[in-house]
Coordinates of C-alpha atoms and ligand atoms in Angstrom, one line a residue:
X6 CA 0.0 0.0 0.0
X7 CA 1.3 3.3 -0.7
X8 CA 0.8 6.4 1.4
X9 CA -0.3 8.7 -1.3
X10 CA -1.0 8.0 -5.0
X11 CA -1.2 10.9 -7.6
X12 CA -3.8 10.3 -10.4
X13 CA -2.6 12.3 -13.0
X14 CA 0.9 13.4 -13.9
X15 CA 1.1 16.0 -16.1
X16 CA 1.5 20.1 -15.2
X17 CA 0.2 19.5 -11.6
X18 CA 0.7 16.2 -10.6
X19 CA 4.3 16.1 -11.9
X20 CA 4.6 19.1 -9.0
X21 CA 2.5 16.7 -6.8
X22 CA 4.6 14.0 -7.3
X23 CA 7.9 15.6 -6.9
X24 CA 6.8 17.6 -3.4
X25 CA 5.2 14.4 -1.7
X26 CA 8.6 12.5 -2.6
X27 CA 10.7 15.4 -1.2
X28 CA 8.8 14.9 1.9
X29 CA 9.3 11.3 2.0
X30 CA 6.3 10.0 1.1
X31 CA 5.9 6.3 -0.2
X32 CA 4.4 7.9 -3.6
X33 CA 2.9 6.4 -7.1
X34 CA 1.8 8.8 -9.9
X35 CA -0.2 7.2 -12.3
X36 CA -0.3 8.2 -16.0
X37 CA -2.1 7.7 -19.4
X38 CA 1.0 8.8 -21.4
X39 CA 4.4 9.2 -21.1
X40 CA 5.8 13.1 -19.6
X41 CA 5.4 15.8 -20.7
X42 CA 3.4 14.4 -23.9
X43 CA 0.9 16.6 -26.0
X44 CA -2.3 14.9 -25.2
X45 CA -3.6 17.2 -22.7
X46 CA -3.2 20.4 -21.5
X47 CA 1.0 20.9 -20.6
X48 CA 2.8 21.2 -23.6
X49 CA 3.6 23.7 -26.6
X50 CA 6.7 25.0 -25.7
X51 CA 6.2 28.2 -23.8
X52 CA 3.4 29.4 -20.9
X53 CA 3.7 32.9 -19.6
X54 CA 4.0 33.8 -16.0
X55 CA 3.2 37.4 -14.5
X56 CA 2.3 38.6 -11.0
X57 CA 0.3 41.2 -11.8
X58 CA -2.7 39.3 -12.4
X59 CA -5.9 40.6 -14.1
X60 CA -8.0 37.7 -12.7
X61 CA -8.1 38.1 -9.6
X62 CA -6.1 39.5 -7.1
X63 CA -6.0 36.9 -4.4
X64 CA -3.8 35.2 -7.0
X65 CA -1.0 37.1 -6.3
X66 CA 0.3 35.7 -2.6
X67 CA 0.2 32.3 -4.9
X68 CA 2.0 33.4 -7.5
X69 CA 5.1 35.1 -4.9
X70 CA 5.4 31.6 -3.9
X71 CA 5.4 29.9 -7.2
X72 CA 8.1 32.3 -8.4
X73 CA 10.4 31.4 -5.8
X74 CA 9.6 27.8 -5.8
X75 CA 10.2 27.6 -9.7
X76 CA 13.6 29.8 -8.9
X77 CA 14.2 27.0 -6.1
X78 CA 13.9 23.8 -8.1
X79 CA 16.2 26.3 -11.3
X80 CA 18.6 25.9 -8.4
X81 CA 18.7 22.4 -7.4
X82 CA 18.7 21.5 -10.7
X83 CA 20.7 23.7 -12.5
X84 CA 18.4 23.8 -15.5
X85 CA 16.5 26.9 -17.1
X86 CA 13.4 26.9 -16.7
X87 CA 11.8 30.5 -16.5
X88 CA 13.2 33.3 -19.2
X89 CA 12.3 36.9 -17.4
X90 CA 11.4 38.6 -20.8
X91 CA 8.7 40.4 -19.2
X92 CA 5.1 40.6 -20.5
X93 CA 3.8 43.2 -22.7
X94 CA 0.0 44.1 -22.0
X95 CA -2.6 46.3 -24.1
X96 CA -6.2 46.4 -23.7
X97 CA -9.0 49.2 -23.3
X98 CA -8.7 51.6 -20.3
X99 CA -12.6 50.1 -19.4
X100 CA -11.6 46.3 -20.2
X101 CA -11.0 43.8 -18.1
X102 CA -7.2 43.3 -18.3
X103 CA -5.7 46.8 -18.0
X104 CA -8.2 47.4 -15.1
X105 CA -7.4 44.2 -14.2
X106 CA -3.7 44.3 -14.0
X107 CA -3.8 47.5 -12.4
X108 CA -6.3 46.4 -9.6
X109 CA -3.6 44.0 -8.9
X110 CA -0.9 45.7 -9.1
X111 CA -2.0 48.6 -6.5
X112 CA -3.3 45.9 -4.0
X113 CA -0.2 44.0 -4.1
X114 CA 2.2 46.7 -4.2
X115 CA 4.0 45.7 -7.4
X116 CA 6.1 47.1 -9.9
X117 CA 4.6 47.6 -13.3
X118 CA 5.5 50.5 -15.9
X119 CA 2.9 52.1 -17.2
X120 CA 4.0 53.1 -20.5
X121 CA 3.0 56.6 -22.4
X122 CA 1.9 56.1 -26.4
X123 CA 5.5 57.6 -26.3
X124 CA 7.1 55.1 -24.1
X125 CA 5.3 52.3 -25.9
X126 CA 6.7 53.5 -29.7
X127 CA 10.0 54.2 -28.1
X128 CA 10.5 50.8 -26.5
X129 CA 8.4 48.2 -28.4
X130 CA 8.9 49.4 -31.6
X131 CA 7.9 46.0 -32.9
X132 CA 4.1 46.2 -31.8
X133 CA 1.0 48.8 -32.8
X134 CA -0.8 50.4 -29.7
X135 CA -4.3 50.9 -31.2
X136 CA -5.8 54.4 -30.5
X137 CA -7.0 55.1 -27.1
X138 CA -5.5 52.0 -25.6
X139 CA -3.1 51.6 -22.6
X140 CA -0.3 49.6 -22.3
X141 CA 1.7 48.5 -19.5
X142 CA 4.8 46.4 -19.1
X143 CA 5.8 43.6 -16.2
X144 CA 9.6 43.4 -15.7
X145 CA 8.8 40.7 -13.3
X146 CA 7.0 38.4 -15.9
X147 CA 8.0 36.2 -18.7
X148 CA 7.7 32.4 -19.8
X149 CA 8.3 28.9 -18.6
X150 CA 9.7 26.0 -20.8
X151 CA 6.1 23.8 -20.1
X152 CA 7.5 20.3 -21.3
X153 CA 11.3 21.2 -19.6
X154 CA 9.6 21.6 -16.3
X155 CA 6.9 18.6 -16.2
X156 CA 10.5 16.5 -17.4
X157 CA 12.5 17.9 -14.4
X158 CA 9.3 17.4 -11.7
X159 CA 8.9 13.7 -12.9
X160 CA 13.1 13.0 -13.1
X161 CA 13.6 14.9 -9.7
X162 CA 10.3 13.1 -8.2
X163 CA 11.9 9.5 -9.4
X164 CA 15.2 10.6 -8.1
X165 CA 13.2 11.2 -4.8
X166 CA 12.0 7.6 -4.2
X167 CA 8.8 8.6 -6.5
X168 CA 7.1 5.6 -8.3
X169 CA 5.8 6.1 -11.6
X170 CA 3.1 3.9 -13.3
X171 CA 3.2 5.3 -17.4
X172 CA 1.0 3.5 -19.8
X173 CA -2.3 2.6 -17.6
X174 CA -5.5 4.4 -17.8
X175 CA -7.5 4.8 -14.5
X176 CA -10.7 3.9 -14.8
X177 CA -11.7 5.0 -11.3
X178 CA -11.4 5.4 -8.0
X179 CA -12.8 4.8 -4.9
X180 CA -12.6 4.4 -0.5
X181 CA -13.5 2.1 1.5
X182 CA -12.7 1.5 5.1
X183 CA -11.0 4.8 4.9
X184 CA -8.3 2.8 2.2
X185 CA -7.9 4.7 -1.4
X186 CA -8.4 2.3 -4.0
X187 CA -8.0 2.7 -7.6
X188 CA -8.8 0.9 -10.4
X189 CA -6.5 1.1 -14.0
X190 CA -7.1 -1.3 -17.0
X191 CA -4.3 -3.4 -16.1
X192 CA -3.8 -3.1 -11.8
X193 CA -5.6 -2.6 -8.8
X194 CA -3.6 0.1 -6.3
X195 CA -4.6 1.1 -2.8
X196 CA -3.4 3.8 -0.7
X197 CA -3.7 5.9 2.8
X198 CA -4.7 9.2 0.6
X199 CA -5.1 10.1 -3.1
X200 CA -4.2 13.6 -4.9
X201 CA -6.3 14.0 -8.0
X202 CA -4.9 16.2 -11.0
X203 CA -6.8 15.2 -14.0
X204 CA -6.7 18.0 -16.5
X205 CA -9.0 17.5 -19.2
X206 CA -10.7 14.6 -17.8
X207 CA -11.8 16.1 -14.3
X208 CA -15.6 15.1 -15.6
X209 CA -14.1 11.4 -15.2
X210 CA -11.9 11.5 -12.3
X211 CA -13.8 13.6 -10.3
X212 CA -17.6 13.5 -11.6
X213 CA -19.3 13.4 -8.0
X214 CA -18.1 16.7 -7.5
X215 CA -20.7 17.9 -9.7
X216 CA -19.0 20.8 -10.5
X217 CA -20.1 21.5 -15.0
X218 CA -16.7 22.1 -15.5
X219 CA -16.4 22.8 -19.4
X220 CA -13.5 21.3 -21.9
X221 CA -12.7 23.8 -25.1
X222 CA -9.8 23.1 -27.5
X223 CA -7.6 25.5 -28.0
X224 CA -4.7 26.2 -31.2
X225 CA -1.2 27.6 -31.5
X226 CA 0.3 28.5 -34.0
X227 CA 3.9 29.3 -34.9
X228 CA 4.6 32.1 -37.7
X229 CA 8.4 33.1 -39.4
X230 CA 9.6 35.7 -38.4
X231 CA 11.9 37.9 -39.8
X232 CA 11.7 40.9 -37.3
X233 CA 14.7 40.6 -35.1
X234 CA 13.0 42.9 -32.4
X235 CA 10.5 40.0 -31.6
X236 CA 13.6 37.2 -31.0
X237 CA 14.0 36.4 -26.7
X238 CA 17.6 37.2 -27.2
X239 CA 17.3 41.1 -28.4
X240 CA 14.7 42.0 -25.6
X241 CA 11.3 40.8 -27.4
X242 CA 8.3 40.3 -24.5
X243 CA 5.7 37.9 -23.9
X244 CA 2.1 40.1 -24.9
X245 CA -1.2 40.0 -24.3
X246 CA -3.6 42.1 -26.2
X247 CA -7.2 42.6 -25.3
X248 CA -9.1 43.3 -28.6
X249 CA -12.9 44.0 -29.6
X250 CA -12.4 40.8 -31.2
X251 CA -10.7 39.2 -28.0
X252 CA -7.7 38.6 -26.1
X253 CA -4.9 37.5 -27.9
X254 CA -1.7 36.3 -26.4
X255 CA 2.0 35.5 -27.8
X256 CA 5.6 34.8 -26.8
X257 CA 8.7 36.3 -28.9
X258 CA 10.9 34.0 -31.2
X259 CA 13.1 31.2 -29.4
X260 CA 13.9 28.9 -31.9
X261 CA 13.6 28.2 -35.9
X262 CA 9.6 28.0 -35.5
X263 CA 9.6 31.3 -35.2
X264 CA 6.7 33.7 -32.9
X265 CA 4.0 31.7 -30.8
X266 CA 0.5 33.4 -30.9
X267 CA -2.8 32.2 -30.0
X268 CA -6.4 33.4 -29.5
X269 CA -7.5 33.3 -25.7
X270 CA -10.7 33.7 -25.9
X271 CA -13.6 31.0 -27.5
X272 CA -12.9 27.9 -27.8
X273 CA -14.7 24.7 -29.3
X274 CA -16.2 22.1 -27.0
X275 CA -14.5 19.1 -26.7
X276 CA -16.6 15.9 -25.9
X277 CA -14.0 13.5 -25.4
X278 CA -10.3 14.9 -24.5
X279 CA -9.0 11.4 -25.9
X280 CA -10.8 11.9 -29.6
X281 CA -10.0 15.9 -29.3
X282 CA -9.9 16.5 -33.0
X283 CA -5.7 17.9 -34.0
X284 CA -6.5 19.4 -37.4
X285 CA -6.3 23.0 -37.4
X286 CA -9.0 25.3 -37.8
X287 CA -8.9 27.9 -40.9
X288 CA -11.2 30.4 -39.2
X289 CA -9.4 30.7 -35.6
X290 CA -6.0 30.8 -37.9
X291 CA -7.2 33.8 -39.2
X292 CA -8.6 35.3 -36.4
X293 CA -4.9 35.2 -35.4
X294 CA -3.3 35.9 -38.2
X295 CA -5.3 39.3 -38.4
X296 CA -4.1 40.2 -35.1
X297 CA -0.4 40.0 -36.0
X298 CA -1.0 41.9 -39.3
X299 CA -2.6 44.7 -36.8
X300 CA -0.9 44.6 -33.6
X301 CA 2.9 43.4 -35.1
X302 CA 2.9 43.8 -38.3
X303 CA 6.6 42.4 -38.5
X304 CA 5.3 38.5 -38.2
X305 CA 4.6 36.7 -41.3
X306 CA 1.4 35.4 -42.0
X307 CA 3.3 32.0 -42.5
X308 CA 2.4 29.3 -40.3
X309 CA 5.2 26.9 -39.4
X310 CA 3.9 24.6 -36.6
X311 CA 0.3 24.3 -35.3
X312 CA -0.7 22.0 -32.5
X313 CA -3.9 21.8 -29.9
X314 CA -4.3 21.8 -26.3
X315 CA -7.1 22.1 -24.1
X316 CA -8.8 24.4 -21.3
X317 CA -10.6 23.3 -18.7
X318 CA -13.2 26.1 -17.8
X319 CA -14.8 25.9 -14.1
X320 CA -18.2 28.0 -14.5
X321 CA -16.2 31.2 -12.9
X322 CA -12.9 30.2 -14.8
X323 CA -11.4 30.2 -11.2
X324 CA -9.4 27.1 -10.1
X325 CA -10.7 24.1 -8.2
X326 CA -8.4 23.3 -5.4
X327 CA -9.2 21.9 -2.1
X328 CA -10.1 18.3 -0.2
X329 CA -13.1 16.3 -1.8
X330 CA -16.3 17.1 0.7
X331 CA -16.9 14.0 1.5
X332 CA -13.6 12.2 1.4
X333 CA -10.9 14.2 3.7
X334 CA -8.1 12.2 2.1
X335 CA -8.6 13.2 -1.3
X336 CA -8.0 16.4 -2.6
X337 CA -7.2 18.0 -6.1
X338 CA -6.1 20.7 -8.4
X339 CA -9.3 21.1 -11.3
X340 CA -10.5 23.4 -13.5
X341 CA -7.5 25.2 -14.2
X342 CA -9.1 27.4 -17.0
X343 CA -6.2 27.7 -19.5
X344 CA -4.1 29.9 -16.6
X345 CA -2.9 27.5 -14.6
X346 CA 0.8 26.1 -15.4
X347 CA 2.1 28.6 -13.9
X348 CA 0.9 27.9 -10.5
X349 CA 2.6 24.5 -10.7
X350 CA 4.3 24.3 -7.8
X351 CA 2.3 26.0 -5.1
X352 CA -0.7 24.0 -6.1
X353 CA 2.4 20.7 -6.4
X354 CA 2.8 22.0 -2.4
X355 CA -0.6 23.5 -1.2
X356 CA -1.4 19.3 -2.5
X357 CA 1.0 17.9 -0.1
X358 CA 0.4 20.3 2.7
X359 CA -3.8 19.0 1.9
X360 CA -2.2 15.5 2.3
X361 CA 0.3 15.3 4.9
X362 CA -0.2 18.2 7.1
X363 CA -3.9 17.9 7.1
X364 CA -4.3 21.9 5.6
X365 CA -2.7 24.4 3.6
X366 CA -1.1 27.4 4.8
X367 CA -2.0 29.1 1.9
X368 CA -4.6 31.3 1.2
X369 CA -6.9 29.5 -1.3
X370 CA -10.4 29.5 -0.3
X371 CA -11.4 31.0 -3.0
X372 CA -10.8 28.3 -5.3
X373 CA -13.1 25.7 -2.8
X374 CA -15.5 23.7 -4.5
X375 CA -18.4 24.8 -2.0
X376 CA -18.4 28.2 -4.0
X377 CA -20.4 26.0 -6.4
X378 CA -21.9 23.0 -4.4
X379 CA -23.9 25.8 -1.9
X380 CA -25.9 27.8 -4.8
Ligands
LIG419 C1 -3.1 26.5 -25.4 C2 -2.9 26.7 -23.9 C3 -2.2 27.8 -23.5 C4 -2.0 28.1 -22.1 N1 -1.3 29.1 -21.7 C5 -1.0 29.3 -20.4 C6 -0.1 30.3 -19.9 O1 0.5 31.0 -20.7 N2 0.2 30.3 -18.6 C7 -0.3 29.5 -17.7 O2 -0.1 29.6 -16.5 N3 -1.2 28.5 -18.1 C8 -1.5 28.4 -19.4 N4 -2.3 27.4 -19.8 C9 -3.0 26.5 -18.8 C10 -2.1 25.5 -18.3 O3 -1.2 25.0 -19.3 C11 -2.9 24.4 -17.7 O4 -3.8 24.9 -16.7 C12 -2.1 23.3 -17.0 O5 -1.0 22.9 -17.7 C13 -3.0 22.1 -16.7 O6 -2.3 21.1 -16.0 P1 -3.0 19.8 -15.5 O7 -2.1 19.1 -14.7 O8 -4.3 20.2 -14.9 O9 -3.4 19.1 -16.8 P2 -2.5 18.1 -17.7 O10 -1.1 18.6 -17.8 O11 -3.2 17.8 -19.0 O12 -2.4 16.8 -16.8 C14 -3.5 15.9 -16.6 C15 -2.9 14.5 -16.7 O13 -3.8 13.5 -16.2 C16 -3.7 12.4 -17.1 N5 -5.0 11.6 -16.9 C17 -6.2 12.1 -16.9 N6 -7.1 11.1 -16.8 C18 -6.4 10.0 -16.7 C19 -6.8 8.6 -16.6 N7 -8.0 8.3 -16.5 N8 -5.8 7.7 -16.6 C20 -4.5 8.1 -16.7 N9 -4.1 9.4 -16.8 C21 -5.0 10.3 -16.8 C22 -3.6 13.0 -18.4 O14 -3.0 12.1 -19.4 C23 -2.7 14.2 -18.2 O15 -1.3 13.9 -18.3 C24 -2.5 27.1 -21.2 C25 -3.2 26.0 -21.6 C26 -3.4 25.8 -23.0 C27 -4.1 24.6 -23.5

C-alpha cells in the first residue's frame, strides 16, 4: 500500500509527485502517457507567468510563492526553466485586463511601468498600440519552458524515491474502510490518501463533485519571423492584447519556429479529451493571423507549426483546489481554466500540505469547491 497515489501526472501532478517524494512520502503517480506528452493540457513550448494578475487578485500571494519555488527547483537543478522577458499588455482603459492588472498591481504593491503612447513607440517598436489604448509592461513576468519543467518534476520526483506507473489508464477510484483504492485497466492500487490532477478529464476522475466544469480546445500556431525585435535574445516580451475581437496572447521567437501566438478567448467544445480533433482550424488561424497583421505587423502570415491543447473552464474560470467534501483524504487541483501552469508548484505544495499536514497554509479559499456546491 502506498501512502499517497497521484492520479494524473502532467503540469500539476508532476509538481505533486515531486513535493510528496521530497517529503518522503511512499508515492505512485499514475499516467495515461508518457511526460510531458501533447495529449492534454501541458505542452507547446512556452506558458507565460506574470504577477500582476488581471484575474483576480487573491492570485497574487500564490503566484510570490510559485516564483520562488520555480527559482528553487532552477537551483537544485541547474536547469533553465523561467526566461524573465517580461510581459507586454494592451487592452482598453474600461476592459478587463488593463483594469485588471492595475487592480492587482495597486493591492499587491508591485512594480509595473505604465508606459505613455510615447514610451510604448520608443520601446516596443515592434508592436501597434491601437488608439485610445493603454499599455503596460511587467519586468517581473516572462515564460516557462512547459515540457522542460513537467521533465524535471517527474526526473527529480523519481530521483526522490517517487514511483511512476506510465501507460495505464485509470478507470476509477474509490474508499472504502478509509483505504484509497483505484482501479487502472491493467492493476488494482490502494493507498492511505489520493491527490487527483486530471486535466481535461476532471468530468471522469472527479464526476461526483458535480461541478459542469467545461472542456474547449484551444490552437497555437507558430509564424516566421523575420523581425529581429520580436527574438527572446534582443529583448522581445511575452504580450497580451485585449481586442474587440478578443484577447490574444503570444511569446517572442526562441527557436527556428519562429513567434508563438494564439487566440484566448472561444474555444470549441470538446466531448471526449481522448478523440479531441488535432487538425487545425482555418477560421481561428485567421482570427490570429489578423491580429499580428494589426498589432505586429513584423510577423509573417506564415504558419510553421500548429498544435492543440485544451482548457478546462470551471463555471467562474477560477481554479478548483481543495479536499473532496466528503472524502478528507482526497484532494485536487481542477479546473485550471487555460491559466494554470504557472501555479505548478504551489498548487504541487498547497497538494502535499492537503495530504500530509492535514491543511494548507496558503490562502486558497477562493478556489473551494463549495463556491459551487452551496448555490
Ligand atoms: C493553449 C494553452 C495555453 C496556455 N497558456 C498558459 C499560460 O500562458 N500560462 C499558464 O499559467 N497557463 C496556461 N495554460 C494553462 C495550463 O497549461 C494548464 O492549466 C495546466 O498545464 C494544466 O495542468 P493539469 O495538470 O491540470 O493538466 P494536464 O497537464 O493535462 O495533466 C492531466 C494529466 O492527467 C492524465 N490523466 C487524466 N485522466 C487519466 C486517466 N483516466 N488515466 C491516466 N491518466 C489520466 C492526463 O493524461 C494528463 O497527463 C494554457 C493552456 C493551454 C491549453
Amino acid at each position: 500500500m502506498y501512502d499517497v497515489i497521484v492520479l494524473g501526472v502532467g503540469g500539476i501532478g508532476s509538481a505533486a509527485l515531486y513535493y510528496l517524494a521530497q517529503r518522503g512520502a511512499k508515492v505512485l503517480g499514475i499516467e495515461r502517457f508518457t511526460p510531458p506528452h501533447d495529449r492534454g493540457s501541458s505542452h507547446g513550448e512556452t506558458r507565460i507567468i506574470r504577477k500582476a494578475y488581471f484575474e483576480h487578485p487573491d492570485y497574487v500571494p500564490l503566484l510570490h510563492r510559485a516564483y520562488k519555488l520555480w527559482s528553487d527547483l532552477e537551483t537544485q537543478t541547474g536547469k533553465r526553466l523561467y526566461q524573465p522577458v517580461g510581459l507586454l499588455e494592451v487592452g482598453p482603459p474600461q476592459g478587463m485586463l488593463i483594469p485588471g492588472v492595475l487592480q492587482s498591481a495597486q493591492t499587491h504593491n508591485l512594480e509595473l511601468d505604465l508606459l505613455s503612447s510615447e514610451d510604448f513607440h520608443a520601446r516596443f517598436t515592434g508592436f501597434r498600440l491601437p488608439e485610445g489604448y493603454q499599455a503596460v509592461f511587467e519586468r517581473d513576468a516572462g515564460f516557462l519552458y512547459v515540457e522542460e519543467c513537467v521533465r524535471t518534476y517527474v526526473q527529480e520526483a523519481q530521483r526522490q524515491g517517487a514511483q511512476l506507473c506510465v501507460g495505464e489508464s485509470i478507470q476509477d477510484w474509490r474508499i472504502e474502510n478509509g483505504i484509497a483504492i483505484v482501479d487502472t485497466d491493467v492493476n488494482r492500487y490502494t493507498a492511505r490518501r489520493l491527490v487527483v490532477c486530471p486535466g481535461a478529464w476532471a468530468v471522469n476522475l472527479l464526476r461526483d463533485l458535480k461541478v459542469p466544469v467545461r472542456v474547449v480546445r484551444k490552437h497555437l500556431y507558430w509564424f516566421q519571423n523575420q523581425d529581429a525585435r520580436l527574438r527572446a535574445e534582443n529583448g522581445g516580451p511575452a504580450f497580451f492584447y485585449e481586442t474587440p475581437w478578443g484577447c490574444y496572447y503570444g511569446f517572442p521567437q526562441i527557436n527556428e519556429l519562429g513567434v508563438k501566438a494564439a487566440r484566448h478567448s472561444g474555444g470549441e467544445a470538446v466531448v471526449d479529451p481522448l478523440e479531441v480533433d488535432r487538425s487545425s482550424d482555418p477560421v481561428d488561424q485567421s482570427q490570429v493571423q489578423m491580429f499580428l497583421r494589426t498589432h505586429l505587423p513584423g510577423v509573417s502570415q506564415t504558419t510553421t507549426h500548429h498544435a492543440v491543447c485544451m482548457y478546462t473552464l470551471t463555471p467562474d474560470e477560477h481554479f478548483l483546489v481543495d479536499r473532496h467534501p466528503d472524502y478528507p483524504q482526497v484532494s485536487f487541483a481542477a479546473g485550471l481554466s487555460g491559466h494554470g501552469f504557472k501555479f505548478a508548484p504551489v498548487l504541487g505544495e498547497i497538494l502535499l500540505q492537503f495530504t500530509m499536514d492535514d491543511g494548507s497554509c496558503h490562502p486558497i479559499e477562493f478556489l473551494g469547491v463549495n463556491r459551487f456546491r452551496n448555490n
